[in-house]
C-alpha positions as CSV (number, residue, x, y, z in Angstrom):
1,X,0.2,0.1,0.1
2,X,1.3,3.4,-1.4
3,X,0.4,7.0,0.6
4,X,-1.0,9.2,-1.5
5,X,-2.0,12.9,-0.2
6,X,-4.4,14.6,-2.7
7,X,-4.6,18.4,-2.8
8,X,-8.3,19.9,-3.1
9,X,-11.4,18.3,-2.7
10,X,-13.0,19.5,-5.8
11,X,-14.5,17.3,-8.1
12,X,-11.1,16.6,-10.1
13,X,-9.6,15.5,-6.7
14,X,-12.6,13.6,-5.2
15,X,-12.6,11.3,-8.0
16,X,-8.9,10.7,-8.5
17,X,-9.2,9.9,-4.2
18,X,-12.0,7.5,-4.8
19,X,-10.1,5.9,-7.7
20,X,-7.3,5.6,-5.9
21,X,-8.2,4.1,-2.5
22,X,-10.0,1.6,-4.9
23,X,-7.2,0.7,-6.7
24,X,-5.7,-0.2,-3.0
25,X,-3.9,3.1,-1.7
26,X,-4.3,4.7,1.3
27,X,-5.5,8.4,0.3
28,X,-5.8,11.4,2.2
29,X,-7.4,14.4,0.9
30,X,-6.8,18.1,2.4
31,X,-9.4,21.2,1.4
32,X,-8.4,24.8,2.5
33,X,-12.3,25.5,2.2
34,X,-14.9,24.2,4.9
35,X,-17.2,21.8,2.7
36,X,-15.3,19.6,-0.2
37,X,-17.0,20.4,-4.1
38,X,-14.7,23.5,-5.4
39,X,-16.8,24.8,-8.0
40,X,-19.5,22.5,-7.6
41,X,-20.6,24.8,-5.1
42,X,-24.0,25.4,-3.3
43,X,-25.3,29.0,-1.6
44,X,-28.9,28.1,0.0
45,X,-30.8,31.0,1.3
46,X,-34.6,31.7,2.2
47,X,-35.7,28.0,1.5
48,X,-33.6,28.3,-2.4
49,X,-31.0,26.0,-3.2
50,X,-28.5,27.1,-6.4
51,X,-26.4,25.2,-7.8
52,X,-23.2,27.7,-8.0
53,X,-21.1,25.5,-10.9
54,X,-21.5,23.6,-13.8
55,X,-25.8,23.8,-14.4
56,X,-25.3,21.0,-17.0
57,X,-24.4,17.3,-17.2
58,X,-23.5,16.1,-20.9
59,X,-21.2,13.1,-20.0
60,X,-23.7,10.5,-17.6
61,X,-22.0,7.7,-18.7
62,X,-18.9,9.0,-17.3
63,X,-20.5,8.9,-13.5
64,X,-21.6,5.3,-14.2
65,X,-17.9,4.9,-15.0
66,X,-16.4,6.1,-11.6
67,X,-18.2,4.5,-9.3
68,X,-18.5,1.3,-11.1
69,X,-15.1,1.4,-10.6
70,X,-15.1,2.6,-7.2
71,X,-17.5,-0.1,-5.6
72,X,-20.8,0.0,-7.6
73,X,-23.5,2.0,-8.6
74,X,-24.6,5.5,-6.3
75,X,-28.3,6.9,-6.0
76,X,-27.7,9.3,-9.1
77,X,-30.5,9.3,-11.0
78,X,-30.5,12.0,-14.8
79,X,-33.0,13.3,-16.2
80,X,-33.4,14.8,-20.1
81,X,-33.1,18.3,-20.4
82,X,-35.4,19.2,-22.8
83,X,-35.5,21.9,-24.7
84,X,-31.6,21.5,-24.0
85,X,-31.6,25.0,-23.7
86,X,-34.0,28.1,-25.3
87,X,-32.5,31.2,-26.8
88,X,-33.4,34.2,-27.6
89,X,-31.1,36.6,-30.6
90,X,-31.2,40.1,-30.0
91,X,-33.4,40.8,-33.2
92,X,-36.1,39.0,-31.2
93,X,-35.7,35.2,-32.8
94,X,-36.4,32.9,-30.1
95,X,-35.4,29.3,-30.6
96,X,-36.1,26.2,-28.4
97,X,-33.1,24.0,-29.4
98,X,-34.5,20.3,-28.1
99,X,-32.9,17.5,-26.4
100,X,-32.7,14.9,-29.2
101,X,-30.4,16.0,-31.9
102,X,-32.7,14.4,-34.8
103,X,-35.1,17.4,-34.2
104,X,-32.8,19.6,-34.4
105,X,-32.9,20.8,-37.9
106,X,-36.8,21.4,-38.1
107,X,-36.2,23.4,-34.9
108,X,-34.1,25.5,-36.6
109,X,-35.9,26.1,-39.8
110,X,-39.4,26.4,-37.8
111,X,-37.0,29.6,-36.0
112,X,-34.7,30.5,-38.2
113,X,-36.2,30.2,-42.1
114,X,-35.9,27.3,-44.1
115,X,-31.7,26.1,-44.6
116,X,-30.2,26.7,-40.9
117,X,-31.3,22.9,-40.5
118,X,-29.6,22.2,-43.2
119,X,-26.5,24.1,-42.4
120,X,-26.5,22.9,-38.4
121,X,-26.8,19.4,-40.2
122,X,-23.3,20.1,-42.4
123,X,-21.8,21.5,-39.2
124,X,-22.7,18.5,-37.1
125,X,-21.6,15.8,-39.3
126,X,-18.4,17.6,-39.6
127,X,-18.0,18.1,-36.3
128,X,-18.6,14.2,-35.9
129,X,-15.4,13.6,-37.7
130,X,-13.7,15.3,-35.3
131,X,-14.8,14.1,-32.0
132,X,-13.7,10.1,-33.1
133,X,-10.6,12.1,-34.0
134,X,-10.2,13.1,-30.0
135,X,-13.1,11.8,-28.2
136,X,-11.7,8.8,-27.4
137,X,-8.0,9.6,-28.2
138,X,-7.0,12.4,-27.1
139,X,-8.9,13.9,-24.4
140,X,-9.3,10.4,-22.6
141,X,-5.8,9.4,-22.5
142,X,-2.7,11.8,-21.3
143,X,-1.9,13.9,-23.7
144,X,1.7,13.7,-25.4
145,X,2.5,16.1,-29.3
146,X,2.6,12.7,-30.5
147,X,-1.1,11.9,-29.9
148,X,-1.8,15.1,-31.2
149,X,0.2,14.3,-34.7
150,X,-1.5,11.3,-35.1
151,X,-4.8,13.0,-34.9
152,X,-3.5,14.8,-38.0
153,X,-1.1,12.1,-39.7
154,X,-3.6,12.3,-42.9
155,X,-4.6,14.9,-45.2
156,X,-8.4,13.9,-44.5
157,X,-7.8,14.7,-40.6
158,X,-5.7,17.7,-40.9
159,X,-8.1,19.2,-43.3
160,X,-11.2,18.0,-40.1
161,X,-9.3,19.9,-38.0
162,X,-7.9,22.2,-39.4
163,X,-5.9,23.8,-36.9
164,X,-5.1,27.0,-38.9
165,X,-9.1,28.4,-38.3
166,X,-10.9,29.4,-35.3
167,X,-14.8,29.0,-34.4
168,X,-15.4,32.0,-35.5
169,X,-14.5,31.6,-38.8
170,X,-15.4,28.2,-39.0
171,X,-19.3,29.4,-38.4
172,X,-18.7,32.1,-40.7
173,X,-17.6,29.0,-43.3
174,X,-20.7,27.0,-42.9
175,X,-23.4,29.1,-41.3
176,X,-25.0,31.6,-43.4
177,X,-27.6,32.6,-40.8
178,X,-25.2,35.3,-38.4
179,X,-27.7,34.2,-35.9
180,X,-26.1,30.0,-36.6
181,X,-23.1,31.9,-35.7
182,X,-23.7,33.6,-32.4
183,X,-25.4,30.7,-31.9
184,X,-22.1,29.0,-32.2
185,X,-19.2,31.0,-31.2
186,X,-21.3,30.7,-27.5
187,X,-19.5,27.4,-27.3
188,X,-16.0,28.6,-27.0
189,X,-17.2,30.4,-23.7
190,X,-17.5,26.3,-22.3
191,X,-13.7,26.8,-22.2
192,X,-13.7,30.4,-20.8
193,X,-12.4,31.8,-24.4
194,X,-12.7,34.0,-26.8
195,X,-14.3,32.3,-30.4
196,X,-12.0,34.7,-32.9
197,X,-8.9,32.6,-30.8
198,X,-10.5,29.5,-29.4
199,X,-9.6,26.2,-32.5
200,X,-11.9,25.3,-34.6
201,X,-11.7,22.0,-32.9
202,X,-13.9,22.9,-30.2
203,X,-17.1,22.7,-32.3
204,X,-17.2,19.4,-30.8
205,X,-18.4,20.6,-27.5
206,X,-21.5,21.6,-29.3
207,X,-21.6,18.3,-30.9
208,X,-21.7,16.6,-28.5
209,X,-24.7,19.2,-26.1
210,X,-26.8,18.1,-29.5
211,X,-25.7,14.2,-30.1
212,X,-26.4,12.9,-27.0
213,X,-28.3,15.5,-25.3
214,X,-28.6,17.9,-22.1
215,X,-29.1,16.0,-18.7
216,X,-29.9,17.4,-15.3
217,X,-29.5,15.2,-11.3
218,X,-32.8,16.1,-9.9
219,X,-31.9,18.1,-6.8
220,X,-29.0,19.8,-8.4
221,X,-25.4,18.5,-9.9
222,X,-24.4,19.3,-6.3
223,X,-25.8,15.7,-5.2
224,X,-22.5,14.5,-7.0
225,X,-19.8,16.2,-4.6
226,X,-22.4,14.6,-1.7
227,X,-22.0,11.1,-3.1
228,X,-18.6,11.0,-4.1
229,X,-17.5,11.6,0.0
230,X,-19.9,9.1,0.5
231,X,-18.0,7.0,-1.3
232,X,-15.0,7.8,-0.6
233,X,-15.5,7.7,3.0
234,X,-16.9,4.0,2.3
235,X,-12.8,3.7,0.5
236,X,-11.4,4.3,4.2
237,X,-10.2,8.1,2.5
238,X,-8.8,10.3,4.8
239,X,-10.1,13.5,4.5
240,X,-9.0,17.0,6.0
241,X,-11.6,20.2,5.8
242,X,-10.7,23.1,6.4
243,X,-7.3,22.5,5.7
244,X,-5.0,24.0,3.1
245,X,-1.5,22.8,2.0
246,X,0.9,25.7,2.3
247,X,3.7,23.3,0.6
248,X,4.5,20.6,-2.0
249,X,7.2,19.0,-0.5
250,X,10.3,17.7,-3.1
251,X,13.5,15.9,-1.6
252,X,15.9,14.3,-4.5
253,X,13.7,15.4,-7.4
254,X,10.6,13.6,-6.1
255,X,7.4,14.2,-4.4
256,X,7.5,14.1,-1.4
257,X,4.4,15.0,0.9
258,X,2.6,17.7,1.3
259,X,2.8,21.0,4.5
260,X,-0.5,21.0,6.3
261,X,-2.2,22.3,8.9
262,X,1.3,23.2,10.6
263,X,2.7,19.7,9.7
264,X,4.7,17.2,7.6
265,X,2.8,14.7,6.0
266,X,4.5,12.8,3.7
267,X,3.5,10.0,1.5
268,X,4.7,8.9,-1.8
269,X,2.5,10.6,-4.3
270,X,0.7,13.9,-4.1
271,X,-2.0,14.3,-6.4
272,X,-2.7,18.0,-6.8
273,X,-6.8,19.2,-7.5
274,X,-5.7,23.3,-7.3
275,X,-5.1,25.4,-10.2
276,X,-2.1,24.7,-11.7
277,X,-0.9,28.7,-11.6
278,X,-1.7,28.0,-7.9
279,X,0.3,25.2,-7.8
280,X,3.5,26.4,-9.8
281,X,3.5,30.0,-8.1
282,X,2.9,29.1,-4.5
283,X,3.2,25.5,-3.9
284,X,6.0,24.5,-5.7
285,X,10.0,25.2,-4.2
286,X,10.8,28.1,-6.6
287,X,13.8,26.1,-8.0
288,X,11.3,23.7,-9.1
289,X,9.1,23.8,-12.8
290,X,11.0,27.5,-13.5
291,X,9.9,26.7,-17.6
292,X,6.3,25.9,-16.6
293,X,6.5,28.8,-14.2
294,X,7.3,31.0,-16.8
295,X,4.8,29.0,-19.8
296,X,1.8,29.6,-17.8
297,X,2.3,33.3,-17.0
298,X,2.5,33.9,-20.9
299,X,-1.2,31.5,-21.6
300,X,-4.4,34.4,-20.9
301,X,-6.3,32.8,-18.0
302,X,-9.9,32.0,-18.6
303,X,-13.3,34.5,-18.7
304,X,-14.3,34.7,-15.2
305,X,-18.4,35.5,-13.9
306,X,-20.6,37.6,-12.8
307,X,-23.5,35.4,-10.7
308,X,-26.8,36.8,-9.7
309,X,-28.6,34.4,-7.5
310,X,-32.3,35.5,-8.0
311,X,-34.9,34.6,-5.4
312,X,-38.1,35.3,-7.4
313,X,-42.1,35.0,-6.2
314,X,-43.7,33.4,-8.3
315,X,-43.3,30.5,-11.5
316,X,-43.3,31.2,-15.1
317,X,-42.8,28.4,-17.5
318,X,-40.0,28.1,-19.3
319,X,-36.6,26.1,-20.3
320,X,-34.7,25.6,-17.7
321,X,-31.4,26.9,-19.3
322,X,-32.2,30.1,-21.4
323,X,-29.8,32.3,-23.8
324,X,-30.3,36.0,-23.9
325,X,-27.7,36.9,-26.8
326,X,-26.5,40.7,-26.9
327,X,-26.3,42.7,-30.4
328,X,-22.4,43.1,-31.1
329,X,-21.3,39.2,-29.3
330,X,-17.6,40.3,-30.3
331,X,-17.8,43.2,-28.2
332,X,-18.6,41.3,-25.6
333,X,-14.9,39.5,-26.0
334,X,-13.4,43.2,-27.0
335,X,-14.5,43.7,-22.9
336,X,-13.3,40.4,-21.8
337,X,-10.0,40.2,-23.8
338,X,-9.0,43.8,-24.6
339,X,-5.8,45.3,-23.7
340,X,-8.6,47.9,-21.0
341,X,-10.8,44.3,-19.5
342,X,-14.2,45.5,-18.4
343,X,-17.5,44.9,-17.4
344,X,-19.2,43.8,-20.7
345,X,-21.6,46.8,-21.4
346,X,-24.6,44.7,-23.1
347,X,-23.3,41.1,-22.3
348,X,-24.8,37.0,-23.2
349,X,-27.2,36.3,-20.3
350,X,-27.5,32.7,-18.7
351,X,-30.0,31.7,-16.7
352,X,-30.3,28.4,-15.2
353,X,-34.3,28.1,-13.6
354,X,-34.4,24.4,-12.8
355,X,-38.3,23.1,-12.1
356,X,-37.1,21.0,-9.7
357,X,-39.1,21.2,-6.2
358,X,-36.1,20.5,-4.0
359,X,-34.1,24.0,-4.9
360,X,-37.1,26.2,-3.7
361,X,-39.1,26.9,-0.4
362,X,-42.5,25.9,-2.7
363,X,-44.6,26.0,-6.1
364,X,-44.9,30.2,-5.5
365,X,-41.3,30.6,-5.8
366,X,-38.5,30.2,-8.6
367,X,-34.5,30.4,-8.3
368,X,-32.6,31.7,-11.1
369,X,-29.1,31.2,-11.4
370,X,-28.1,33.9,-13.4
371,X,-24.3,34.4,-15.2
372,X,-22.7,36.6,-17.1
373,X,-19.0,36.0,-18.7
374,X,-16.8,38.6,-17.0
375,X,-13.4,39.8,-17.0
376,X,-11.3,38.3,-14.5
377,X,-10.1,40.0,-10.6
378,X,-6.9,41.9,-11.5
379,X,-7.2,44.9,-9.2
380,X,-3.7,46.1,-10.6
381,X,-4.1,46.2,-14.6
382,X,-8.0,45.2,-14.9
383,X,-10.8,45.2,-13.1
384,X,-10.9,45.4,-9.3
385,X,-14.5,43.6,-8.9
386,X,-14.2,44.8,-4.9
387,X,-14.3,48.5,-5.3
388,X,-17.1,50.1,-3.6
389,X,-20.6,49.9,-5.6
390,X,-19.3,48.2,-8.7
391,X,-20.8,44.7,-7.8
392,X,-24.7,46.8,-7.1
393,X,-24.4,48.3,-10.3
394,X,-23.9,45.8,-12.6
395,X,-25.9,43.8,-10.9
396,X,-28.6,46.2,-11.6
397,X,-27.5,46.5,-14.8
398,X,-27.3,42.9,-15.5
399,X,-31.3,43.3,-14.5
400,X,-32.1,46.3,-16.7
401,X,-30.1,44.1,-19.7
402,X,-32.8,41.3,-18.6
403,X,-36.0,43.7,-19.0
404,X,-34.4,44.9,-22.3
405,X,-34.5,41.8,-23.6
406,X,-38.2,40.6,-22.4
407,X,-37.4,39.1,-18.9
408,X,-38.0,41.7,-16.5
409,X,-38.0,40.2,-13.2
410,X,-37.5,43.2,-10.8
411,X,-40.9,43.1,-9.3
412,X,-40.7,39.3,-8.7
413,X,-37.7,39.9,-6.7
414,X,-37.3,38.1,-2.9
415,X,-33.5,38.9,-2.9
416,X,-30.0,39.2,-5.6
417,X,-27.2,37.5,-3.5
418,X,-24.3,38.1,-5.9
419,X,-21.2,36.7,-6.5
420,X,-18.2,38.8,-8.3
421,X,-15.3,37.5,-10.0
422,X,-13.6,38.1,-6.4
423,X,-15.8,35.9,-4.3
424,X,-15.3,33.3,-7.3
425,X,-11.3,33.3,-6.1
426,X,-12.1,33.3,-2.5
427,X,-14.3,30.8,-3.0
428,X,-12.4,28.3,-5.7
429,X,-8.2,29.4,-5.0
430,X,-8.8,30.0,-9.1
431,X,-7.2,33.2,-9.7
432,X,-8.9,35.8,-10.6
433,X,-12.1,34.2,-10.5
434,X,-11.3,32.6,-13.7
435,X,-13.8,29.3,-14.5
436,X,-11.8,27.2,-16.0
437,X,-8.2,28.3,-15.6
438,X,-7.0,28.4,-19.0
439,X,-8.3,29.7,-22.3
440,X,-8.3,27.7,-24.9
441,X,-6.6,30.3,-27.6
442,X,-4.3,29.3,-30.5
443,X,-3.9,26.4,-32.9
444,X,-1.7,25.2,-29.7
445,X,-4.0,25.0,-26.9
446,X,-4.1,21.4,-26.0
447,X,-0.6,21.6,-25.9
448,X,-0.2,24.9,-23.9
449,X,-2.7,23.2,-20.9
450,X,-0.6,21.5,-18.6
451,X,-0.2,17.5,-18.4
452,X,-1.3,15.9,-16.1
453,X,2.5,14.4,-14.8
454,X,4.2,16.8,-12.9
455,X,7.1,18.5,-13.3
456,X,8.7,16.2,-10.9
457,X,8.3,12.5,-10.4
458,X,5.8,11.9,-8.2
459,X,3.5,14.6,-8.7
460,X,0.4,14.6,-10.4
461,X,-2.3,17.4,-12.1
462,X,-5.9,16.7,-11.7
463,X,-8.9,19.2,-12.4
464,X,-9.8,21.5,-15.1
465,X,-6.7,23.7,-15.0
466,X,-4.8,20.5,-16.5
467,X,-5.6,18.3,-19.7
468,X,-8.1,17.1,-21.1
469,X,-9.9,20.8,-19.9
470,X,-12.9,22.0,-17.6
471,X,-16.3,21.1,-17.0
472,X,-17.6,18.2,-15.0
473,X,-17.0,15.5,-18.2
474,X,-13.3,15.9,-18.8
475,X,-12.3,16.8,-15.0
476,X,-13.4,13.3,-14.1
477,X,-11.6,12.3,-17.4
478,X,-8.6,13.7,-15.9
479,X,-9.4,11.7,-12.5
480,X,-9.0,8.9,-14.8
481,X,-6.2,9.6,-16.6
482,X,-4.3,10.3,-13.3
483,X,-5.7,7.0,-11.8
484,X,-4.2,5.2,-14.5
485,X,-1.2,6.5,-14.5
486,X,-0.5,6.6,-10.5
487,X,-1.9,2.7,-11.2
488,X,-2.5,0.2,-8.9
489,X,-0.9,-0.2,-5.2
490,X,0.5,-3.7,-5.7
491,X,0.3,-6.3,-8.3
492,X,1.1,-7.1,-11.7
493,X,0.4,-3.2,-13.2
494,X,3.3,-2.2,-10.4
495,X,5.7,-5.0,-11.4
496,X,5.2,-4.2,-14.9
497,X,6.3,0.1,-13.9
498,X,2.7,1.8,-13.9
499,X,3.0,2.0,-9.9
500,X,3.4,4.9,-7.8
501,X,6.2,7.6,-9.9
502,X,6.4,6.0,-12.9
503,X,7.3,7.0,-16.3
504,X,5.8,4.0,-18.3
505,X,2.6,4.7,-19.8
506,X,-0.3,3.4,-18.5
507,X,-2.8,1.3,-20.8
508,X,-5.4,3.4,-22.3
509,X,-9.2,3.7,-20.8
510,X,-11.5,1.5,-21.0
511,X,-13.5,2.5,-24.5
512,X,-17.7,3.5,-22.6
513,X,-19.7,0.8,-23.1
514,X,-21.5,4.2,-25.1
515,X,-20.9,6.9,-26.9
516,X,-19.9,9.7,-23.8
517,X,-21.2,13.5,-25.0
518,X,-18.8,15.9,-24.2
519,X,-18.2,18.7,-21.4
520,X,-21.0,20.4,-19.7
521,X,-21.9,24.0,-19.0
C-alpha cells in the first residue's frame, strides 16, 4: 500500500481519491474550504438552493464508470433536459433547441428559416468526424505531442481538425445565418475563451451537446459531490476539510508529501487538484518548475463569471436553460479580453431556472442562477471587482439588460445575491475567478494546457486547469487519466512499471459502453 496525498477536494480531487483508494492506496485529502466540492458549490438562502458551478450534465456515463470502478452504482438518477436550451437573439428571434439531435434541424428551420437546419446538419456531421479524432484518442488519454500528431497525420484528418481555423471562422464558413454563427460562438465560452481565437476543433462541444443530449440530476448537480464524498469515506479515504496545503514537499528530485495544518505529511505520491497556476507559483519550491511557471504566465486566463442568485416570487414556465444574446457579440469579447478589460456593457446573459421542487421553498417561487461572462478580478491591471459599489451597479445593469430583452423580474425579487469574480476567487482558489483555468486560444491550445504528470516524479495534476480541461466530464476524465498513470498499489501492474512515480505510460482507459458526450456547462 502506498501513501497518496490529494490537494483539494474539488470534483477532480475527489474522483482521483476514490479511484486510487479503490486501487489499494492509502489516500488523504486536504481541502482549504470548510466543505468539499470546489467549483461545484452550493448556496442556500430562505428555502432556495442554488448550484453555483456547472448547471448542465452531458456525460452521465462517466459518472457510471467512476462509481462502477470504485464499488458499485450510486443513487444518482439523471433526467433529460428538453428543450436543452432556449435562445433569444438580438432581433427577438426565439429558438428552443430540442434534447434529441434528430429534432434539431426542424426546430432551426421553424425558428430561423428554411436552410438553417441543413447548415446545422453540415456542421454537425463535420464535428462528428472531429469527435472521432479527439474524443477517446485525446481527451481520455495522457496528452502527448505524438497523440496530437497522429490526429492530423492523414490529410483528411488534418482538414477536419483545421488548426489554422478558429471557431468564429468555421461558423463564418459553414453557417450563413448570423444568428446561427452567434449560437456557435457561445460554445467558446464553455472553455472560457474568445471564439475569434479558439481553435475550430472546439466545435465538438456543440456536437456532443446535441448528439447525446443535456441531462440533470434531480436535487441539483451538487449531489454528485455528496455521492462522491460518501464513496470516498466508504473506501477509507481520510478527508481534512478546512486544512490548507501550504507547500508540496520535494526531496531528491521527487514529490515527498505536503506541509498542511502546520505539519509535514509524508507521501509516495501527491495529486494536485488545485489550479495549476496556484500549484506552480505558490506550493512548489521556487527552484522547481521554473520553465512551467514561465509558460503558465504567458497563457491567458479564461473568462471569469459575474453571478446573480435570484429568489423570485411566482413561477413562469420556460426552458430550464435560457440564453439572451447581445447585438454585438464581438464587443463582448473585446471587453473581456482586450487591452483594457471592463465589465461588459451589453453581455450575453445565461439563466438556469430548473423546475425542481427540491430547490425552492414552495410552488409559488422559483430560483434563477444568472451568469454573464466577465473579466478577471485583477486590481493591478484590470477590473477590481471589490471596488466600492461596482458589484451593486453591475447587478442592476444585468437586471436591466434582462428587462430590455423581455425578461423583467425586478418586481418579483425576494433577493439578489451577488458572486463577483473576486468572490469566486476567494471561494474556489482560482486566480482572478477564472472558471476554466487557462483560455483555449491558438492552434496549440491543447499542448499549452498543463499535462497530468507534474514537473517532478510523483506529482500529478487533476482538475479543470489540467488536461483535458474544465467542465464535469473533462474533470472526471482527468481523474481517470491520473489514476491510470499512478496505477494500483500492488500487483502485476506495479511490476510492469505503472506504479507510483513510474514514467511508463498507462494502458489506455477502457472504451465506454455507450458513446460519451463532451463538456458540460
